[in-house]
Each structure stands twice: as C-alpha cells, then as structure tokens.
Amino acid sequence: MRRLTDNPAPNTISLTVNRRELNEPTFAAVYHEVFLALAHEASDEAFFALLAEKARLLSGAESGAVALLRDVSEELEFMGVAGENAAELRGTRVHASDSRAGEVARTGEMHLSAQPPTAILPVFHERKSVGALFVFGGLSAFSGDALLALHTLTAAASARVSAMHLRRASNEGLRLAAVTESAANATSLDMLAELACEHLDADAVA
C-alpha cells in the first residue's frame, strides 16, 4: 500500500464514473456542513480535518489530506488527514520537495493520476499557492463530479487560509497598538516625572 507522501506515477487520469456514487443531496449536505464550519470559525485543526474527511467521502478515496507550506521553511505540514495513516501523519512535516503534494503546493499546478487514483489541488492565498488538498487511492479513477467537489473544498481551504492570515495580521496589529500605547504611557510618565522634578527644583530655589 502506498502512502500519501509517496510520488504517484504521472499518468493522465480518465474521468470514469467512480464506483462509489453519491447523490446531489449528499454533496449539498457536505457543502452546507463545510460552509457552516467556515462561517462559525471552528478551530483550524478541526476545520482542516473536516475538509480532509469530506474530500475522502466525496471522491471515494482511501485517504484525504490538507497540507500547508510553512512561511519560512520549505516544509509541508499536514493540517488535516483522514483515512489510512491519519493519526501518524496529522501535524507532521515533510520537505516539500519529497512529495508530489509539495510540488503542487509550490507550483500551483494541479496533479491528477489514474494509477493509483490521485488528485492533488493547490490551495491559494492572494493568488499564491500555499498548500494542497489531496486524495489518494480508491476503486477507480475519480469522476468529474468528484473533481468538481474537490475544487469546491479547495476553495473553502483557500478561504480559511486567508482568514488565518487576516487573524494573524490583526493579532500583530493589536500587539503593535499595545506596544505603542505602552510606549506612549511610558513617555507620558517620563514627562510627568520631569515636570515634577522641575517643580521640586523650583520650590527648592524659592
């Protein structure tokens, strides 16, 4: 059995009907659950775990995962994993150059292969690829409906990543404001101390 971090063979995928058919209400229910989680600010860990599980469900794959590139290093961190090796892989990091998912995360180019069935889609933030959502394994090549579903889930992942960046920028802004206010307060205290000293000196002279 191959693992999520292996490089699958670069074959062109054939859009055959997946043997695990899902009806439209199932897709609608999954999207509703994902969008609710996105709107209600579930934890990042819980949200990406949900995406990985729903990607696996809608594609009929054996495994699913969402991984993001770290800001500084060339490492890919598994934010959410579902299926085989989930407990082992969740939260771990691998060098982006060591896997096809890392290549997709760095280049922003989708990868599809038929043997074994694999679909890897890039996750974007401000038009820059910052990660990947991927599914691996199954009974047959992924259907067109499954790929459309994966694109929708990848869009949700991109939206969450953008929210993470906004949250981080907001926190940094609040910290900067706190530091500025602290510095202003310290300056005010220094000025008061200087005025007090001047006043005492003036009284002493008088």
PDB file of C-alpha atoms in Angstrom, residues 13-28 30-31 54-61 110 112 119 121 133 135 140-154:
ATOM      1  CA  ILE A  13      -6.461  10.480 -15.354  1.00  0.00           C
ATOM      2  CA  SER A  14      -9.524   9.172 -17.150  1.00  0.00           C
ATOM      3  CA  LEU A  15     -12.751  10.723 -15.907  1.00  0.00           C
ATOM      4  CA  THR A  16     -14.630   7.455 -15.431  1.00  0.00           C
ATOM      5  CA  VAL A  17     -17.585   7.237 -13.106  1.00  0.00           C
ATOM      6  CA  ASN A  18     -16.475   6.445  -9.577  1.00  0.00           C
ATOM      7  CA  ARG A  19     -17.924   3.180  -8.296  1.00  0.00           C
ATOM      8  CA  ARG A  20     -18.957   4.921  -5.110  1.00  0.00           C
ATOM      9  CA  GLU A  21     -21.791   7.034  -6.419  1.00  0.00           C
ATOM     10  CA  LEU A  22     -23.104   9.889  -4.306  1.00  0.00           C
ATOM     11  CA  ASN A  23     -26.338  11.760  -4.938  1.00  0.00           C
ATOM     12  CA  GLU A  24     -26.822  15.518  -5.109  1.00  0.00           C
ATOM     13  CA  PRO A  25     -28.335  15.840  -1.596  1.00  0.00           C
ATOM     14  CA  THR A  26     -25.173  14.240  -0.207  1.00  0.00           C
ATOM     15  CA  PHE A  27     -22.980  16.828  -1.926  1.00  0.00           C
ATOM     16  CA  ALA A  28     -25.296  19.632  -0.768  1.00  0.00           C
ATOM     17  CA  VAL A  30     -21.426  18.197   2.798  1.00  0.00           C
ATOM     18  CA  TYR A  31     -21.068  21.712   1.387  1.00  0.00           C
ATOM     19  CA  LYS A  54     -15.242  15.275   3.249  1.00  0.00           C
ATOM     20  CA  ALA A  55     -12.745  15.184   0.369  1.00  0.00           C
ATOM     21  CA  ARG A  56     -12.285  11.495   1.050  1.00  0.00           C
ATOM     22  CA  LEU A  57     -16.046  10.947   1.243  1.00  0.00           C
ATOM     23  CA  LEU A  58     -16.986  12.807  -1.944  1.00  0.00           C
ATOM     24  CA  SER A  59     -14.194  11.285  -4.019  1.00  0.00           C
ATOM     25  CA  GLY A  60     -14.451   7.738  -2.696  1.00  0.00           C
ATOM     26  CA  ALA A  61     -10.712   7.788  -1.957  1.00  0.00           C
ATOM     27  CA  MET A 110      -2.923  20.557 -10.188  1.00  0.00           C
ATOM     28  CA  LEU A 112      -4.030  14.006 -11.462  1.00  0.00           C
ATOM     29  CA  ALA A 119      -5.881  14.104  -7.203  1.00  0.00           C
ATOM     30  CA  LEU A 121      -5.214  20.526  -5.968  1.00  0.00           C
ATOM     31  CA  LEU A 133      -5.685  19.376  -0.781  1.00  0.00           C
ATOM     32  CA  VAL A 135      -6.998  12.446  -2.094  1.00  0.00           C
ATOM     33  CA  SER A 140     -11.283   3.601  -9.727  1.00  0.00           C
ATOM     34  CA  ALA A 141     -10.284   6.934 -11.208  1.00  0.00           C
ATOM     35  CA  PHE A 142     -12.114   9.927  -9.767  1.00  0.00           C
ATOM     36  CA  SER A 143     -15.231  11.071 -11.597  1.00  0.00           C
ATOM     37  CA  GLY A 144     -15.820  14.546 -12.967  1.00  0.00           C
ATOM     38  CA  ASP A 145     -18.313  15.199 -10.146  1.00  0.00           C
ATOM     39  CA  ALA A 146     -15.702  14.187  -7.586  1.00  0.00           C
ATOM     40  CA  LEU A 147     -13.143  16.567  -9.081  1.00  0.00           C
ATOM     41  CA  LEU A 148     -15.645  19.425  -9.064  1.00  0.00           C
ATOM     42  CA  ALA A 149     -16.350  18.652  -5.406  1.00  0.00           C
ATOM     43  CA  LEU A 150     -12.625  18.702  -4.642  1.00  0.00           C
ATOM     44  CA  HIS A 151     -12.317  22.108  -6.322  1.00  0.00           C
ATOM     45  CA  THR A 152     -15.125  23.408  -4.088  1.00  0.00           C
ATOM     46  CA  LEU A 153     -13.459  22.051  -0.956  1.00  0.00           C
ATOM     47  CA  THR A 154     -10.127  23.505  -2.065  1.00  0.00           C
TER      48      THR A 154
END
